XYZ file of C-alpha atoms in Angstrom:
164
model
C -14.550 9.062 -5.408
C -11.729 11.115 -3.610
C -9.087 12.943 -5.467
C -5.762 14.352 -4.312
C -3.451 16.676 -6.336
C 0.146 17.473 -5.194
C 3.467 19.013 -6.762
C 6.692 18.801 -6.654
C 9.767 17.710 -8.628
C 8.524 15.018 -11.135
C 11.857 12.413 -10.258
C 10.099 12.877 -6.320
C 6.586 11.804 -7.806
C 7.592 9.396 -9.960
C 9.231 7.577 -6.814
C 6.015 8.259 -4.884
C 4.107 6.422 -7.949
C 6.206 3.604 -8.069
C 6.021 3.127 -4.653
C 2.289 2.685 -4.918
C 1.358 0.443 -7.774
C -1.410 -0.452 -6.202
C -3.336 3.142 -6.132
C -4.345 5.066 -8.843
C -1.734 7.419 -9.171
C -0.648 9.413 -11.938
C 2.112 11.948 -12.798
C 1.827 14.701 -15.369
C 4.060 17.669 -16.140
C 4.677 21.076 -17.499
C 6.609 23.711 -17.941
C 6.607 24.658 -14.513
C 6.921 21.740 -12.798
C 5.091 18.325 -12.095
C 1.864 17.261 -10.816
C 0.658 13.785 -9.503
C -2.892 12.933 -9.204
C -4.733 10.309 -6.872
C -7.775 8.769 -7.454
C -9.052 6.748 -4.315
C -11.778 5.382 -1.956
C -9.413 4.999 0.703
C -6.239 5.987 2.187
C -4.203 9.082 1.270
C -0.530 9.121 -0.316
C 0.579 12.512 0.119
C 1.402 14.582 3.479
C -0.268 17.827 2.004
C -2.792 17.601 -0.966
C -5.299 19.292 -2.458
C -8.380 17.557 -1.498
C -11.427 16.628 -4.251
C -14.225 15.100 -4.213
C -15.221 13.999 -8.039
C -18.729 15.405 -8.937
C -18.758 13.678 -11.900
C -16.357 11.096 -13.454
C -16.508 10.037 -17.141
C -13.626 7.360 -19.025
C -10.506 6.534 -17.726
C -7.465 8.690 -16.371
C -4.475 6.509 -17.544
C -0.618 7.219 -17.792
C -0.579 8.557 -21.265
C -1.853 11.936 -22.352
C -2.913 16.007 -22.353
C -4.173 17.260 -19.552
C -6.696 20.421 -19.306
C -7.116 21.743 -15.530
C -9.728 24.710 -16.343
C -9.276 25.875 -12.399
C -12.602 27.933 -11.168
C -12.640 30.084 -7.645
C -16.377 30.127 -7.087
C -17.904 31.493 -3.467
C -19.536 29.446 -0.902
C -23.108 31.025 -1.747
C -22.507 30.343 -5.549
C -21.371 26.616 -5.389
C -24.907 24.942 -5.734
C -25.772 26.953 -8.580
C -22.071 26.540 -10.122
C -22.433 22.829 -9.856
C -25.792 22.279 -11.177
C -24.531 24.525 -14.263
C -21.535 22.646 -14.456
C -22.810 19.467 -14.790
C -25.461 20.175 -18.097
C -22.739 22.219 -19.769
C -19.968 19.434 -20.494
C -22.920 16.471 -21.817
C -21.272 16.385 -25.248
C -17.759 16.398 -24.504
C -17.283 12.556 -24.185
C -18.247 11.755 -27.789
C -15.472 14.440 -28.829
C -12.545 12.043 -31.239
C -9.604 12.226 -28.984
C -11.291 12.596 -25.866
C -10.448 10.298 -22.927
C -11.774 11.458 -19.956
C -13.444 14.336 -17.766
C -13.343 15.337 -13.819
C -15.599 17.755 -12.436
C -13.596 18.422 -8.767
C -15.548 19.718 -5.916
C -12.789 21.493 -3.430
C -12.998 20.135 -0.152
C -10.874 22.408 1.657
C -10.537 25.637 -0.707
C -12.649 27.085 -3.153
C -11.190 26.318 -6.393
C -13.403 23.885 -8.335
C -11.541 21.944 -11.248
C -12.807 20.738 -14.271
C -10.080 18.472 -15.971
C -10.523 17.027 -19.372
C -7.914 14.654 -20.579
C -7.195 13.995 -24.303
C -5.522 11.615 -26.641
C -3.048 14.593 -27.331
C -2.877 18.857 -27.549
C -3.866 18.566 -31.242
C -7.197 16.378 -30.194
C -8.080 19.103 -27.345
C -7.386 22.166 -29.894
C -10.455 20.612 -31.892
C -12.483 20.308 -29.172
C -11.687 24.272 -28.547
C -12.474 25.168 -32.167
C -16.105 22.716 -31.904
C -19.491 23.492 -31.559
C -19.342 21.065 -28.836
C -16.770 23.925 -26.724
C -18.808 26.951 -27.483
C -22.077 25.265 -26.253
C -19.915 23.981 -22.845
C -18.606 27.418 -21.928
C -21.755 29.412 -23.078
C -21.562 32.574 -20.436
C -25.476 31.815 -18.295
C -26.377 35.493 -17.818
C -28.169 35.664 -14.091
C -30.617 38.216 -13.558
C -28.567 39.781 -10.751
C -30.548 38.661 -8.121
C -28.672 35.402 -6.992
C -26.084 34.797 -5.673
C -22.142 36.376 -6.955
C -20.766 33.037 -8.486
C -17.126 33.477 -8.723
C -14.492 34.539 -6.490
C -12.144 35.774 -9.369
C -11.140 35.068 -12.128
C -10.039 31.180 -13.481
C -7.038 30.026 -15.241
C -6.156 27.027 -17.150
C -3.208 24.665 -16.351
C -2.124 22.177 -19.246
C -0.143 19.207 -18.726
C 0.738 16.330 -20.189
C 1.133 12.636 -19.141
C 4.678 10.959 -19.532
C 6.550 7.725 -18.004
């Protein structure tokens, strides 16, 4: 599955959604601005995106919710080891109450992996963050020093939420 990510004003993505019924698209905001997401096997909406491909896909993104973007710069020699990580850390998060549905998005033209969860609401996703469940998922993997440098610098976390 491809994903694109855009911004802009969220009256300007709306209009882009609405245009589209027939794709998957869906527009979040914040206190920044707006964001509108694309989930497709086929053509592209937007002129410029940000360009995904989902590594791993659990529930359903609909158009009602909180959005976590945890966004990761990781370096072209520390990607396979990144992903494979990745991937066993976040087993337990679907059975969290509240949770809806998790991306793991492999960059296609930068190097910014994102993981997004997506949850019922903020108060569902603070539990999750106070859990066993989160502790074990962002357990910091010591590495002996002799692979590969993993990340770029350092991530940062976008939150949005999901609004007609």
């Amino acid at each position: 599955m491809n994903i694109f990510i855009t911004t802009g004003t969220f009256e300007f993505l709306k209009k882009l959604e609405h245009k589209h019924p027939e794709e998957k698209l869906i527009t979040m905001i914040n206190e920044n601005g707006a964001l509108s997401y694309h989930e497709s096997t086929g053509a592209i909406v937007f002129k410029e995106p940000r360009r995904y491909r989902a590594l791993e896909a659990v529930g359903d993104v609909q158009k009602e919710g909180f959005v976590v973007m945890n966004n990761i710069p990781v370096t072209d020699e520390g990607r396979p080891l990144f992903e494979h990580q990745i991937k066993n850390r976040l087993a337990n998060v679907e059975n969290t109450p509240g949770f809806k549905a998790l991306r793991i998005l492999q960059p296609l033209s930068s190097n910014t992996y994102v993981i997004m969860t997506v949850w019922k609401n903020e108060i569902s996703y603070q539990k999750w963050k106070s859990s066993d469940s989160f502790d074990t998922a962002h357990l910091n993997k010591v590495i002996d020093g002799k692979g590969p440098k993993i990340f770029e610098s350092a991530p940062y976390i976008s939150r949005y939420t999901i609004t007609e």
